[in-house]
N, CA, C and O atoms as a Tinker XYZ file with bonds, in Angstrom:
   524  protein
     1  N    114.244000  113.290000  158.806000    73     2
     2  CA   115.445000  114.082000  158.937000    64     1     3
     3  C    115.279000  115.037000  160.125000    63     2     4     5
     4  O    114.230000  115.668000  160.261000    81     3
     5  N    116.258000  115.148000  160.952000    73     3     6
     6  CA   116.235000  116.008000  162.128000    64     5     7
     7  C    116.525000  117.453000  161.740000    63     6     8     9
     8  O    117.256000  117.723000  160.787000    81     7
     9  N    115.936000  118.377000  162.499000    73     7    10
    10  CA   116.217000  119.800000  162.280000    64     9    11
    11  C    117.625000  120.108000  162.762000    63    10    12    13
    12  O    118.064000  119.571000  163.779000    81    11
    13  N    118.335000  120.965000  162.042000    73    11    14
    14  CA   119.705000  121.291000  162.444000    64    13    15
    15  C    119.780000  122.577000  163.259000    63    14    16    17
    16  O    120.758000  122.805000  163.972000    81    15
    17  N    118.755000  123.416000  163.158000    73    15    18
    18  CA   118.705000  124.659000  163.931000    64    17    19
    19  C    117.281000  124.872000  164.430000    63    18    20    21
    20  O    116.342000  124.234000  163.953000    81    19
    21  N    117.131000  125.767000  165.386000    73    19    22
    22  CA   115.804000  126.119000  165.891000    64    21    23
    23  C    115.374000  125.256000  167.055000    63    22    24    25
    24  O    116.131000  124.407000  167.525000    81    23
    25  N    114.156000  125.475000  167.517000    73    23    26
    26  CA   113.669000  124.784000  168.715000    64    25    27
    27  C    113.533000  123.268000  168.547000    63    26    28    29
    28  O    113.577000  122.533000  169.533000    81    27
    29  N    113.371000  122.808000  167.341000    73    27    30
    30  CA   113.213000  121.365000  167.115000    64    29    31
    31  C    114.547000  120.628000  167.044000    63    30    32    33
    32  O    114.571000  119.397000  167.073000    81    31
    33  N    115.654000  121.359000  166.952000    73    31    34
    34  CA   116.966000  120.737000  166.801000    64    33    35
    35  C    117.356000  119.912000  168.018000    63    34    36    37
    36  O    118.115000  118.952000  167.891000    81    35
    37  N    116.853000  120.266000  169.187000    73    35    38
    38  CA   117.229000  119.537000  170.402000    64    37    39
    39  C    116.341000  118.318000  170.647000    63    38    40    41
    40  O    116.553000  117.584000  171.613000    81    39
    41  N    115.354000  118.095000  169.787000    73    39    42
    42  CA   114.437000  116.972000  169.966000    64    41    43
    43  C    114.845000  115.851000  169.015000    63    42    44    45
    44  O    114.909000  116.062000  167.804000    81    43
    45  N    115.122000  114.661000  169.550000    73    43    46
    46  CA   115.467000  113.536000  168.666000    64    45    47
    47  C    114.342000  113.274000  167.667000    63    46    48    49
    48  O    113.165000  113.325000  168.023000    81    47
    49  N    114.698000  113.001000  166.449000    73    47    50
    50  CA   113.712000  112.810000  165.391000    64    49    51
    51  C    112.711000  111.710000  165.755000    63    50    52    53
    52  O    111.545000  111.794000  165.370000    81    51
    53  N    113.140000  110.696000  166.481000    73    51    54
    54  CA   112.219000  109.610000  166.852000    64    53    55
    55  C    111.211000  110.042000  167.910000    63    54    56    57
    56  O    110.255000  109.313000  168.176000    81    55
    57  N    111.401000  111.205000  168.517000    73    55    58
    58  CA   110.463000  111.723000  169.522000    64    57    59
    59  C    109.489000  112.744000  168.933000    63    58    60    61
    60  O    108.499000  113.085000  169.581000    81    59
    61  N    109.744000  113.231000  167.742000    73    59    62
    62  CA   108.966000  114.336000  167.181000    64    61    63
    63  C    107.480000  114.036000  167.051000    63    62    64    65
    64  O    106.655000  114.899000  167.353000    81    63
    65  N    107.120000  112.842000  166.614000    73    63    66
    66  CA   105.704000  112.510000  166.459000    64    65    67
    67  C    104.997000  112.595000  167.809000    63    66    68    69
    68  O    103.898000  113.141000  167.905000    81    67
    69  N    105.620000  112.063000  168.834000    73    67    70
    70  CA   105.020000  112.097000  170.173000    64    69    71
    71  C    104.951000  113.522000  170.705000    63    70    72    73
    72  O    103.958000  113.899000  171.328000    81    71
    73  N    105.986000  114.315000  170.472000    73    71    74
    74  CA   105.991000  115.716000  170.909000    64    73    75
    75  C    104.827000  116.460000  170.251000    63    74    76    77
    76  O    104.139000  117.237000  170.912000    81    75
    77  N    104.604000  116.231000  168.967000    73    75    78
    78  CA   103.470000  116.868000  168.273000    64    77    79
    79  C    102.146000  116.434000  168.878000    63    78    80    81
    80  O    101.233000  117.249000  169.013000    81    79
    81  N    102.026000  115.164000  169.242000    73    79    82
    82  CA   100.791000  114.682000  169.875000    64    81    83
    83  C    100.544000  115.376000  171.211000    63    82    84    85
    84  O     99.419000  115.776000  171.510000    81    83
    85  N    101.589000  115.515000  172.004000    73    83    86
    86  CA   101.455000  116.180000  173.311000    64    85    87
    87  C    101.076000  117.643000  173.108000    63    86    88    89
    88  O    100.206000  118.154000  173.813000    81    87
    89  N    101.709000  118.322000  172.162000    73    87    90
    90  CA   101.373000  119.719000  171.894000    64    89    91
    91  C     99.938000  119.856000  171.405000    63    90    92    93
    92  O     99.245000  120.805000  171.772000    81    91
    93  N     99.489000  118.920000  170.583000    73    91    94
    94  CA    98.080000  118.928000  170.163000    64    93    95
    95  C     97.157000  118.794000  171.365000    63    94    96    97
    96  O     96.142000  119.485000  171.455000    81    95
    97  N     97.503000  117.924000  172.268000    73    95    98
    98  CA    96.658000  117.668000  173.442000    64    97    99
    99  C     96.599000  118.877000  174.356000    63    98   100   101
   100  O     95.512000  119.349000  174.691000    81    99
   101  N     97.757000  119.386000  174.765000    73    99   102
   102  CA    97.743000  120.502000  175.722000    64   101   103
   103  C     97.374000  121.815000  175.043000    63   102   104   105
   104  O     96.958000  122.760000  175.713000    81   103
   105  N     97.521000  121.888000  173.724000    73   103   106
   106  CA    97.168000  123.093000  173.000000    64   105   107
   107  C     95.715000  123.147000  172.577000    63   106   108   109
   108  O     95.261000  124.161000  172.046000    81   107
   109  N     94.988000  122.084000  172.803000    73   107   110
   110  CA    93.567000  122.040000  172.499000    64   109   111
   111  C     92.843000  123.102000  173.322000    63   110   112   113
   112  O     93.137000  123.274000  174.504000    81   111
   113  N     91.907000  123.808000  172.713000    73   111   114
   114  CA    91.249000  124.923000  173.407000    64   113   115
   115  C     90.563000  124.489000  174.695000    63   114   116   117
   116  O     90.609000  125.215000  175.688000    81   115
   117  N     89.935000  123.334000  174.698000    73   115   118
   118  CA    89.234000  122.907000  175.911000    64   117   119
   119  C     90.218000  122.478000  176.986000    63   118   120   121
   120  O     90.005000  122.761000  178.165000    81   119
   121  N     91.285000  121.804000  176.602000    73   119   122
   122  CA    92.276000  121.363000  177.583000    64   121   123
   123  C     92.907000  122.555000  178.289000    63   122   124   125
   124  O     93.096000  122.533000  179.505000    81   123
   125  N     93.230000  123.591000  177.529000    73   123   126
   126  CA    93.826000  124.783000  178.135000    64   125   127
   127  C     92.877000  125.419000  179.141000    63   126   128   129
   128  O     93.291000  125.826000  180.227000    81   127
   129  N     91.617000  125.502000  178.776000    73   127   130
   130  CA    90.653000  126.116000  179.680000    64   129   131
   131  C     90.431000  125.262000  180.921000    63   130   132   133
   132  O     90.266000  125.804000  182.014000    81   131
   133  N     90.422000  123.946000  180.777000    73   131   134
   134  CA    90.301000  123.059000  181.944000    64   133   135
   135  C     91.484000  123.281000  182.875000    63   134   136   137
   136  O     91.302000  123.416000  184.085000    81   135
   137  N     92.679000  123.321000  182.332000    73   135   138
   138  CA    93.879000  123.551000  183.149000    64   137   139
   139  C     93.778000  124.900000  183.864000    63   138   140   141
   140  O     94.128000  125.010000  185.039000    81   139
   141  N     93.303000  125.917000  183.160000    73   139   142
   142  CA    93.181000  127.247000  183.756000    64   141   143
   143  C     92.191000  127.247000  184.916000    63   142   144   145
   144  O     92.450000  127.855000  185.954000    81   143
   145  N     91.073000  126.577000  184.747000    73   143   146
   146  CA    90.070000  126.529000  185.821000    64   145   147
   147  C     90.598000  125.742000  187.012000    63   146   148   149
   148  O     90.346000  126.113000  188.159000    81   147
   149  N     91.323000  124.664000  186.757000    73   147   150
   150  CA    91.808000  123.814000  187.844000    64   149   151
   151  C     92.980000  124.433000  188.612000    63   150   152   153
   152  O     93.386000  123.898000  189.644000    81   151
   153  N     93.519000  125.533000  188.133000    73   151   154
   154  CA    94.664000  126.135000  188.817000    64   153   155
   155  C     94.323000  126.588000  190.235000    63   154   156   157
   156  O     95.210000  126.700000  191.081000    81   155
   157  N     93.056000  126.845000  190.496000    73   155   158
   158  CA    92.679000  127.329000  191.825000    64   157   159
   159  C     92.398000  126.192000  192.812000    63   158   160   161
   160  O     92.100000  126.448000  193.979000    81   159
   161  N     92.490000  124.953000  192.360000    73   159   162
   162  CA    92.285000  123.820000  193.256000    64   161   163
   163  C     91.254000  122.854000  192.704000    63   162   164   165
   164  O     90.724000  123.059000  191.612000    81   163
   165  N     90.965000  121.790000  193.466000    73   163   166
   166  CA    90.029000  120.761000  193.006000    64   165   167
   167  C     88.641000  121.327000  192.704000    63   166   168   169
   168  O     88.136000  122.199000  193.411000    81   167
   169  N     88.045000  120.804000  191.635000    73   167   170
   170  CA    86.735000  121.272000  191.185000    64   169   171
   171  C     85.896000  120.069000  190.787000    63   170   172   173
   172  O     86.405000  119.110000  190.206000    81   171
   173  N     84.609000  120.126000  191.103000    73   171   174
   174  CA    83.682000  119.080000  190.677000    64   173   175
   175  C     83.328000  119.270000  189.205000    63   174   176   177
   176  O     83.451000  120.365000  188.658000    81   175
   177  N     82.889000  118.190000  188.581000    73   175   178
   178  CA    82.589000  118.188000  187.149000    64   177   179
   179  C     81.605000  119.302000  186.780000    63   178   180   181
   180  O     81.859000  120.069000  185.851000    81   179
   181  N     80.493000  119.392000  187.498000    73   179   182
   182  CA    79.480000  120.387000  187.147000    64   181   183
   183  C     80.004000  121.808000  187.320000    63   182   184   185
   184  O     79.626000  122.704000  186.565000    81   183
   185  N     80.864000  122.018000  188.299000    73   183   186
   186  CA    81.463000  123.344000  188.474000    64   185   187
   187  C     82.425000  123.661000  187.334000    63   186   188   189
   188  O     82.494000  124.799000  186.869000    81   187
   189  N     83.164000  122.654000  186.887000    73   187   190
   190  CA    84.040000  122.841000  185.719000    64   189   191
   191  C     83.212000  123.252000  184.511000    63   190   192   193
   192  O     83.555000  124.201000  183.805000    81   191
   193  N     82.134000  122.540000  184.283000    73   191   194
   194  CA    81.291000  122.824000  183.124000    64   193   195
   195  C     80.701000  124.236000  183.212000    63   194   196   197
   196  O     80.575000  124.916000  182.194000    81   195
   197  N     80.345000  124.670000  184.400000    73   195   198
   198  CA    79.815000  126.020000  184.588000    64   197   199
   199  C     80.872000  127.095000  184.342000    63   198   200   201
   200  O     80.552000  128.182000  183.861000    81   199
   201  N     82.107000  126.799000  184.665000    73   199   202
   202  CA    83.180000  127.795000  184.551000    64   201   203
   203  C     83.812000  127.871000  183.166000    63   202   204   205
   204  O     84.639000  128.745000  182.905000    81   203
   205  N     83.424000  126.959000  182.280000    73   203   206
   206  CA    83.962000  126.967000  180.912000    64   205   207
   207  C     82.796000  127.148000  179.941000    63   206   208   209
   208  O     82.217000  126.167000  179.473000    81   207
   209  N     82.457000  128.392000  179.641000    73   207   210
   210  CA    81.316000  128.648000  178.751000    64   209   211
   211  C     81.491000  127.975000  177.395000    63   210   212   213
   212  O     82.561000  128.027000  176.789000    81   211
   213  N     80.421000  127.346000  176.937000    73   211   214
   214  CA    80.417000  126.757000  175.601000    64   213   215
   215  C     80.885000  125.321000  175.514000    63   214   216   217
   216  O     80.742000  124.698000  174.462000    81   215
   217  N     81.440000  124.773000  176.585000    73   215   218
   218  CA    81.922000  123.391000  176.504000    64   217   219
   219  C     80.744000  122.431000  176.702000    63   218   220   221
   220  O     79.937000  122.598000  177.617000    81   219
   221  N     80.665000  121.445000  175.845000    73   219   222
   222  CA    79.606000  120.438000  175.972000    64   221   223
   223  C     80.047000  119.364000  176.968000    63   222   224   225
   224  O     81.227000  119.243000  177.294000    81   223
   225  N     79.094000  118.608000  177.430000    73   223   226
   226  CA    79.399000  117.517000  178.356000    64   225   227
   227  C     80.360000  116.530000  177.702000    63   226   228   229
   228  O     81.288000  116.037000  178.343000    81   227
   229  N     80.131000  116.249000  176.434000    73   227   230
   230  CA    80.989000  115.305000  175.704000    64   229   231
   231  C     82.432000  115.807000  175.638000    63   230   232   233
   232  O     83.371000  115.051000  175.887000    81   231
   233  N     82.601000  117.091000  175.300000    73   231   234
   234  CA    83.955000  117.624000  175.160000    64   233   235
   235  C     84.662000  117.750000  176.509000    63   234   236   237
   236  O     85.870000  117.527000  176.595000    81   235
   237  N     83.926000  118.102000  177.556000    73   235   238
   238  CA    84.537000  118.180000  178.880000    64   237   239
   239  C     84.982000  116.801000  179.335000    63   238   240   241
   240  O     86.090000  116.637000  179.844000    81   239
   241  N     84.125000  115.819000  179.154000    73   239   242
   242  CA    84.479000  114.443000  179.530000    64   241   243
   243  C     85.707000  113.981000  178.758000    63   242   244   245
   244  O     86.614000  113.375000  179.328000    81   243
   245  N     85.733000  114.263000  177.478000    73   243   246
   246  CA    86.873000  113.863000  176.631000    64   245   247
   247  C     88.160000  114.550000  177.081000    63   246   248   249
   248  O     89.200000  113.907000  177.215000    81   247
   249  N     88.081000  115.866000  177.313000    73   247   250
   250  CA    89.271000  116.619000  177.732000    64   249   251
   251  C     89.788000  116.096000  179.070000    63   250   252   253
   252  O     90.992000  115.902000  179.235000    81   251
   253  N     88.886000  115.867000  180.026000    73   251   254
   254  CA    89.307000  115.367000  181.337000    64   253   255
   255  C     89.940000  113.986000  181.221000    63   254   256   257
   256  O     90.953000  113.707000  181.862000    81   255
   257  N     89.348000  113.132000  180.410000    73   255   258
   258  CA    89.877000  111.779000  180.230000    64   257   259
   259  C     91.278000  111.821000  179.623000    63   258   260   261
   260  O     92.177000  111.112000  180.075000    81   259
   261  N     91.459000  112.648000  178.604000    73   259   262
   262  CA    92.762000  112.738000  177.947000    64   261   263
   263  C     93.815000  113.367000  178.859000    63   262   264   265
   264  O     94.956000  112.908000  178.898000    81   263
   265  N     93.439000  114.402000  179.582000    73   263   266
   266  CA    94.387000  115.053000  180.494000    64   265   267
   267  C     94.779000  114.105000  181.629000    63   266   268   269
   268  O     95.931000  114.091000  182.064000    81   267
   269  N     93.820000  113.319000  182.100000    73   267   270
   270  CA    94.123000  112.333000  183.150000    64   269   271
   271  C     95.019000  111.226000  182.589000    63   270   272   273
   272  O     95.937000  110.762000  183.266000    81   271
   273  N     94.751000  110.809000  181.364000    73   271   274
   274  CA    95.556000  109.768000  180.708000    64   273   275
   275  C     97.025000  110.193000  180.606000    63   274   276   277
   276  O     97.926000  109.365000  180.738000    81   275
   277  N     97.256000  111.479000  180.373000    73   275   278
   278  CA    98.616000  112.000000  180.246000    64   277   279
   279  C     99.223000  112.380000  181.592000    63   278   280   281
   280  O    100.382000  112.790000  181.652000    81   279
   281  N     98.460000  112.249000  182.666000    73   279   282
   282  CA    98.976000  112.557000  183.993000    64   281   283
   283  C     98.976000  114.035000  184.336000    63   282   284   285
   284  O     99.684000  114.461000  185.248000    81   283
   285  N     98.180000  114.827000  183.608000    73   283   286
   286  CA    98.117000  116.263000  183.866000    64   285   287
   287  C     97.021000  116.625000  184.864000    63   286   288   289
   288  O     97.104000  117.640000  185.556000    81   287
   289  N     95.998000  115.783000  184.928000    73   287   290
   290  CA    94.854000  116.004000  185.820000    64   289   291
   291  C     94.627000  114.733000  186.625000    63   290   292   293
   292  O     94.781000  113.623000  186.116000    81   291
   293  N     94.262000  114.912000  187.882000    73   291   294
   294  CA    93.908000  113.751000  188.710000    64   293   295
   295  C     92.406000  113.759000  188.960000    63   294   296   297
   296  O     91.773000  114.814000  189.011000    81   295
   297  N     91.861000  112.583000  189.112000    73   295   298
   298  CA    90.430000  112.397000  189.375000    64   297   299
   299  C     90.312000  111.670000  190.700000    63   298   300   301
   300  O     90.900000  110.604000  190.886000    81   299
   301  N     89.546000  112.249000  191.629000    73   299   302
   302  CA    89.353000  111.635000  192.940000    64   301   303
   303  C     87.868000  111.413000  193.159000    63   302   304   305
   304  O     87.076000  112.354000  193.141000    81   303
   305  N     87.499000  110.146000  193.367000    73   303   306
   306  CA    86.108000  109.789000  193.646000    64   305   307
   307  C     85.967000  109.528000  195.142000    63   306   308   309
   308  O     86.750000  108.781000  195.730000    81   307
   309  N     84.967000  110.148000  195.745000    73   307   310
   310  CA    84.722000  109.988000  197.176000    64   309   311
   311  C     83.528000  109.060000  197.384000    63   310   312   313
   312  O     82.511000  109.183000  196.700000    81   311
   313  N     83.656000  108.139000  198.322000    73   311   314
   314  CA    82.599000  107.169000  198.617000    64   313   315
   315  C     81.550000  107.826000  199.507000    63   314   316   317
   316  O     81.487000  107.585000  200.712000    81   315
   317  N     80.739000  108.655000  198.883000    73   315   318
   318  CA    79.684000  109.366000  199.583000    64   317   319
   319  C     78.365000  109.130000  198.858000    63   318   320   321
   320  O     78.334000  108.629000  197.735000    81   319
   321  N     77.292000  109.499000  199.520000    73   319   322
   322  CA    75.978000  109.438000  198.873000    64   321   323
   323  C     75.419000  110.847000  198.871000    63   322   324   325
   324  O     75.185000  111.401000  199.945000    81   323
   325  N     75.196000  111.450000  197.716000    73   323   326
   326  CA    75.527000  110.957000  196.377000    64   325   327
   327  C     77.040000  110.983000  196.152000    63   326   328   329
   328  O     77.766000  111.703000  196.837000    81   327
   329  N     77.506000  110.189000  195.184000    73   327   330
   330  CA    78.943000  110.133000  194.910000    64   329   331
   331  C     79.475000  111.512000  194.509000    63   330   332   333
   332  O     78.786000  112.291000  193.850000    81   331
   333  N     80.695000  111.790000  194.914000    73   331   334
   334  CA    81.336000  113.067000  194.593000    64   333   335
   335  C     82.665000  112.776000  193.908000    63   334   336   337
   336  O     83.450000  111.951000  194.375000    81   335
   337  N     82.905000  113.460000  192.801000    73   335   338
   338  CA    84.152000  113.321000  192.062000    64   337   339
   339  C     84.737000  114.712000  191.884000    63   338   340   341
   340  O     84.041000  115.655000  191.507000    81   339
   341  N     86.031000  114.819000  192.162000    73   339   342
   342  CA    86.722000  116.088000  191.980000    64   341   343
   343  C     87.908000  115.894000  191.039000    63   342   344   345
   344  O     88.536000  114.836000  190.998000    81   343
   345  N     88.186000  116.946000  190.294000    73   343   346
   346  CA    89.327000  116.962000  189.393000    64   345   347
   347  C     90.288000  118.037000  189.875000    63   346   348   349
   348  O     89.874000  119.103000  190.331000    81   347
   349  N     91.564000  117.743000  189.767000    73   347   350
   350  CA    92.598000  118.695000  190.185000    64   349   351
   351  C     93.787000  118.559000  189.252000    63   350   352   353
   352  O     93.944000  117.552000  188.561000    81   351
   353  N     94.617000  119.587000  189.245000    73   351   354
   354  CA    95.852000  119.499000  188.467000    64   353   355
   355  C     96.807000  118.553000  189.172000    63   354   356   357
   356  O     97.039000  118.679000  190.374000    81   355
   357  N     97.351000  117.622000  188.438000    73   355   358
   358  CA    98.417000  116.765000  188.945000    64   357   359
   359  C     99.704000  117.604000  188.893000    63   358   360   361
   360  O     99.730000  118.635000  188.222000    81   359
   361  N    100.751000  117.190000  189.576000    73   359   362
   362  CA   101.998000  117.975000  189.543000    64   361   363
   363  C    102.479000  118.304000  188.122000    63   362   364   365
   364  O    102.946000  119.413000  187.864000    81   363
   365  N    102.364000  117.357000  187.223000    73   363   366
   366  CA   102.781000  117.590000  185.835000    64   365   367
   367  C    101.926000  118.679000  185.182000    63   366   368   369
   368  O    102.448000  119.530000  184.462000    81   367
   369  N    100.635000  118.654000  185.428000    73   367   370
   370  CA    99.737000  119.681000  184.903000    64   369   371
   371  C     99.978000  121.030000  185.548000    63   370   372   373
   372  O     99.813000  122.069000  184.910000    81   371
   373  N    100.370000  121.016000  186.816000    73   371   374
   374  CA   100.663000  122.259000  187.513000    64   373   375
   375  C    101.805000  123.025000  186.875000    63   374   376   377
   376  O    101.857000  124.253000  186.943000    81   375
   377  N    102.721000  122.292000  186.256000    73   375   378
   378  CA   103.835000  122.952000  185.572000    64   377   379
   379  C    103.363000  123.753000  184.359000    63   378   380   381
   380  O    104.063000  124.658000  183.904000    81   379
   381  N    102.187000  123.429000  183.836000    73   379   382
   382  CA   101.640000  124.147000  182.676000    64   381   383
   383  C    100.825000  125.373000  183.083000    63   382   384   385
   384  O    100.517000  126.219000  182.243000    81   383
   385  N    100.482000  125.472000  184.335000    73   383   386
   386  CA    99.567000  126.508000  184.823000    64   385   387
   387  C     99.941000  127.909000  184.347000    63   386   388   389
   388  O     99.103000  128.601000  183.768000    81   387
   389  N    101.171000  128.340000  184.575000    73   387   390
   390  CA   101.578000  129.695000  184.204000    64   389   391
   391  C    101.592000  129.900000  182.690000    63   390   392   393
   392  O    101.214000  130.964000  182.200000    81   391
   393  N    102.023000  128.893000  181.964000    73   391   394
   394  CA   102.061000  128.978000  180.500000    64   393   395
   395  C    100.646000  129.154000  179.951000    63   394   396   397
   396  O    100.404000  130.009000  179.099000    81   395
   397  N     99.720000  128.342000  180.445000    73   395   398
   398  CA    98.336000  128.406000  179.979000    64   397   399
   399  C     97.718000  129.748000  180.353000    63   398   400   401
   400  O     97.033000  130.364000  179.536000    81   399
   401  N     97.951000  130.200000  181.563000    73   399   402
   402  CA    97.414000  131.490000  182.006000    64   401   403
   403  C     97.912000  132.609000  181.081000    63   402   404   405
   404  O     97.134000  133.475000  180.682000    81   403
   405  N     99.203000  132.591000  180.742000    73   403   406
   406  CA    99.762000  133.618000  179.861000    64   405   407
   407  C     99.146000  133.561000  178.460000    63   406   408   409
   408  O     98.849000  134.601000  177.872000    81   407
   409  N     98.955000  132.366000  177.929000    73   407   410
   410  CA    98.357000  132.235000  176.595000    64   409   411
   411  C     96.921000  132.740000  176.566000    63   410   412   413
   412  O     96.517000  133.429000  175.629000    81   411
   413  N     96.152000  132.395000  177.594000    73   411   414
   414  CA    94.765000  132.850000  177.655000    64   413   415
   415  C     94.718000  134.368000  177.794000    63   414   416   417
   416  O     93.916000  135.027000  177.132000    81   415
   417  N     95.572000  134.924000  178.649000    73   415   418
   418  CA    95.619000  136.381000  178.842000    64   417   419
   419  C     96.015000  137.069000  177.532000    63   418   420   421
   420  O     95.428000  138.087000  177.164000    81   419
   421  N     97.011000  136.516000  176.829000    73   419   422
   422  CA    97.441000  137.080000  175.553000    64   421   423
   423  C     96.274000  137.097000  174.561000    63   422   424   425
   424  O     96.026000  138.111000  173.910000    81   423
   425  N     95.556000  135.967000  174.447000    73   423   426
   426  CA    94.423000  135.885000  173.517000    64   425   427
   427  C     93.345000  136.897000  173.886000    63   426   428   429
   428  O     92.768000  137.535000  173.006000    81   427
   429  N     93.071000  137.049000  175.173000    73   427   430
   430  CA    92.060000  138.021000  175.606000    64   429   431
   431  C     92.531000  139.449000  175.337000    63   430   432   433
   432  O     91.748000  140.280000  174.876000    81   431
   433  N     93.792000  139.741000  175.620000    73   431   434
   434  CA    94.325000  141.087000  175.419000    64   433   435
   435  C     94.331000  141.500000  173.952000    63   434   436   437
   436  O     94.164000  142.680000  173.644000    81   435
   437  N     94.520000  140.549000  173.048000    73   435   438
   438  CA    94.641000  140.863000  171.624000    64   437   439
   439  C     93.400000  140.491000  170.823000    63   438   440   441
   440  O     93.433000  140.454000  169.593000    81   439
   441  N     92.314000  140.219000  171.523000    73   439   442
   442  CA    91.053000  139.816000  170.885000    64   441   443
   443  C     90.635000  140.777000  169.779000    63   442   444   445
   444  O     90.396000  140.358000  168.647000    81   443
   445  N     90.545000  142.060000  170.103000    73   443   446
   446  CA    90.057000  143.045000  169.124000    64   445   447
   447  C     90.974000  143.144000  167.908000    63   446   448   449
   448  O     90.506000  143.213000  166.772000    81   447
   449  N     92.277000  143.151000  168.155000    73   447   450
   450  CA    93.237000  143.257000  167.057000    64   449   451
   451  C     93.168000  142.043000  166.130000    63   450   452   453
   452  O     93.184000  142.188000  164.908000    81   451
   453  N     93.093000  140.872000  166.704000    73   451   454
   454  CA    93.031000  139.649000  165.894000    64   453   455
   455  C     91.717000  139.580000  165.129000    63   454   456   457
   456  O     91.695000  139.216000  163.953000    81   455
   457  N     90.623000  139.930000  165.797000    73   455   458
   458  CA    89.310000  139.937000  165.127000    64   457   459
   459  C     89.332000  140.903000  163.930000    63   458   460   461
   460  O     88.817000  140.582000  162.859000    81   459
   461  N     89.928000  142.078000  164.122000    73   459   462
   462  CA    90.018000  143.051000  163.030000    64   461   463
   463  C     90.861000  142.499000  161.882000    63   462   464   465
   464  O     90.504000  142.657000  160.714000    81   463
   465  N     91.972000  141.857000  162.213000    73   463   466
   466  CA    92.824000  141.267000  161.167000    64   465   467
   467  C     92.087000  140.181000  160.402000    63   466   468   469
   468  O     92.227000  140.075000  159.184000    81   467
   469  N     91.309000  139.381000  161.100000    73   467   470
   470  CA    90.560000  138.314000  160.435000    64   469   471
   471  C     89.485000  138.848000  159.511000    63   470   472   473
   472  O     89.148000  138.206000  158.517000    81   471
   473  N     88.949000  139.998000  159.820000    73   471   474
   474  CA    87.855000  140.529000  159.013000    64   473   475
   475  C     88.335000  141.338000  157.813000    63   474   476   477
   476  O     87.518000  141.778000  157.005000    81   475
   477  N     89.658000  141.543000  157.682000    73   475   478
   478  CA    90.195000  142.238000  156.509000    64   477   479
   479  C     89.855000  141.438000  155.259000    63   478   480   481
   480  O     89.893000  140.208000  155.282000    81   479
   481  N     89.523000  142.119000  154.176000    73   479   482
   482  CA    89.166000  141.397000  152.940000    64   481   483
   483  C     90.269000  140.466000  152.444000    63   482   484   485
   484  O     89.972000  139.416000  151.873000    81   483
   485  N     91.531000  140.828000  152.651000    73   483   486
   486  CA    92.628000  140.005000  152.145000    64   485   487
   487  C     93.106000  138.977000  153.159000    63   486   488   489
   488  O     94.096000  138.289000  152.910000    81   487
   489  N     92.430000  138.856000  154.295000    73   487   490
   490  CA    92.892000  137.946000  155.371000    64   489   491
   491  C     92.789000  136.482000  154.981000    63   490   492   493
   492  O     93.559000  135.661000  155.479000    81   491
   493  N     91.857000  136.134000  154.102000    73   491   494
   494  CA    91.696000  134.734000  153.730000    64   493   495
   495  C     92.308000  134.395000  152.375000    63   494   496   497
   496  O     92.306000  133.236000  151.960000    81   495
   497  N     92.829000  135.404000  151.690000    73   495   498
   498  CA    93.435000  135.159000  150.379000    64   497   499
   499  C     94.792000  134.482000  150.562000    63   498   500   501
   500  O     95.508000  134.775000  151.520000    81   499
   501  N     95.148000  133.580000  149.649000    73   499   502
   502  CA    96.490000  132.972000  149.725000    64   501   503
   503  C     97.557000  134.047000  149.661000    63   502   504   505
   504  O     97.352000  135.087000  149.035000    81   503
   505  N     98.683000  133.812000  150.295000    73   503   506
   506  CA    99.731000  134.836000  150.390000    64   505   507
   507  C    100.241000  135.293000  149.022000    63   506   508   509
   508  O    100.622000  136.455000  148.882000    81   507
   509  N    100.263000  134.425000  148.012000    73   507   510
   510  CA   100.735000  134.820000  146.691000    64   509   511
   511  C     99.776000  135.836000  146.069000    63   510   512   513
   512  O    100.213000  136.737000  145.352000    81   511
   513  N     98.487000  135.703000  146.333000    73   511   514
   514  CA    97.501000  136.589000  145.726000    64   513   515
   515  C     97.584000  137.990000  146.321000    63   514   516   517
   516  O     97.172000  138.952000  145.672000    81   515
   517  N     98.103000  138.129000  147.532000    73   515   518
   518  CA    98.194000  139.436000  148.195000    64   517   519
   519  C     99.344000  140.260000  147.684000    63   518   520   521
   520  O     99.362000  141.467000  147.927000    81   519
   521  N    100.300000  139.691000  146.997000    73   519   522
   522  CA   101.495000  140.421000  146.545000    64   521   523
   523  C    101.241000  141.281000  145.378000    63   522   524
   524  O    102.154000  141.950000  144.894000    81   523
């Protein structure tokens, strides 16, 4: 059944599953950080890994592969010795740049407040139990 009001009302019901998949992909914590790092221009794999603290090689490879599959990131291999590969935002990914930057800034700005809310004793209790 299609939504009759709200942001989902303009999305055909047959597109909703795909829209959720795309939101899962671009909303993934590693994907957002990759997009944020690539906003300044092409970056080599090892430089990407250095600029994203905590990301494993497996997760970086996975995020890059998925972002490239969706056309958000481009991969350019240069025929050099040793081989050089650079990743950059594709035009479609570039459209996300400002949105991702704002989300990351928001999370950083509200870090202390959110951490405090999470540590409240009633933060993990079901909403009915808090009443």
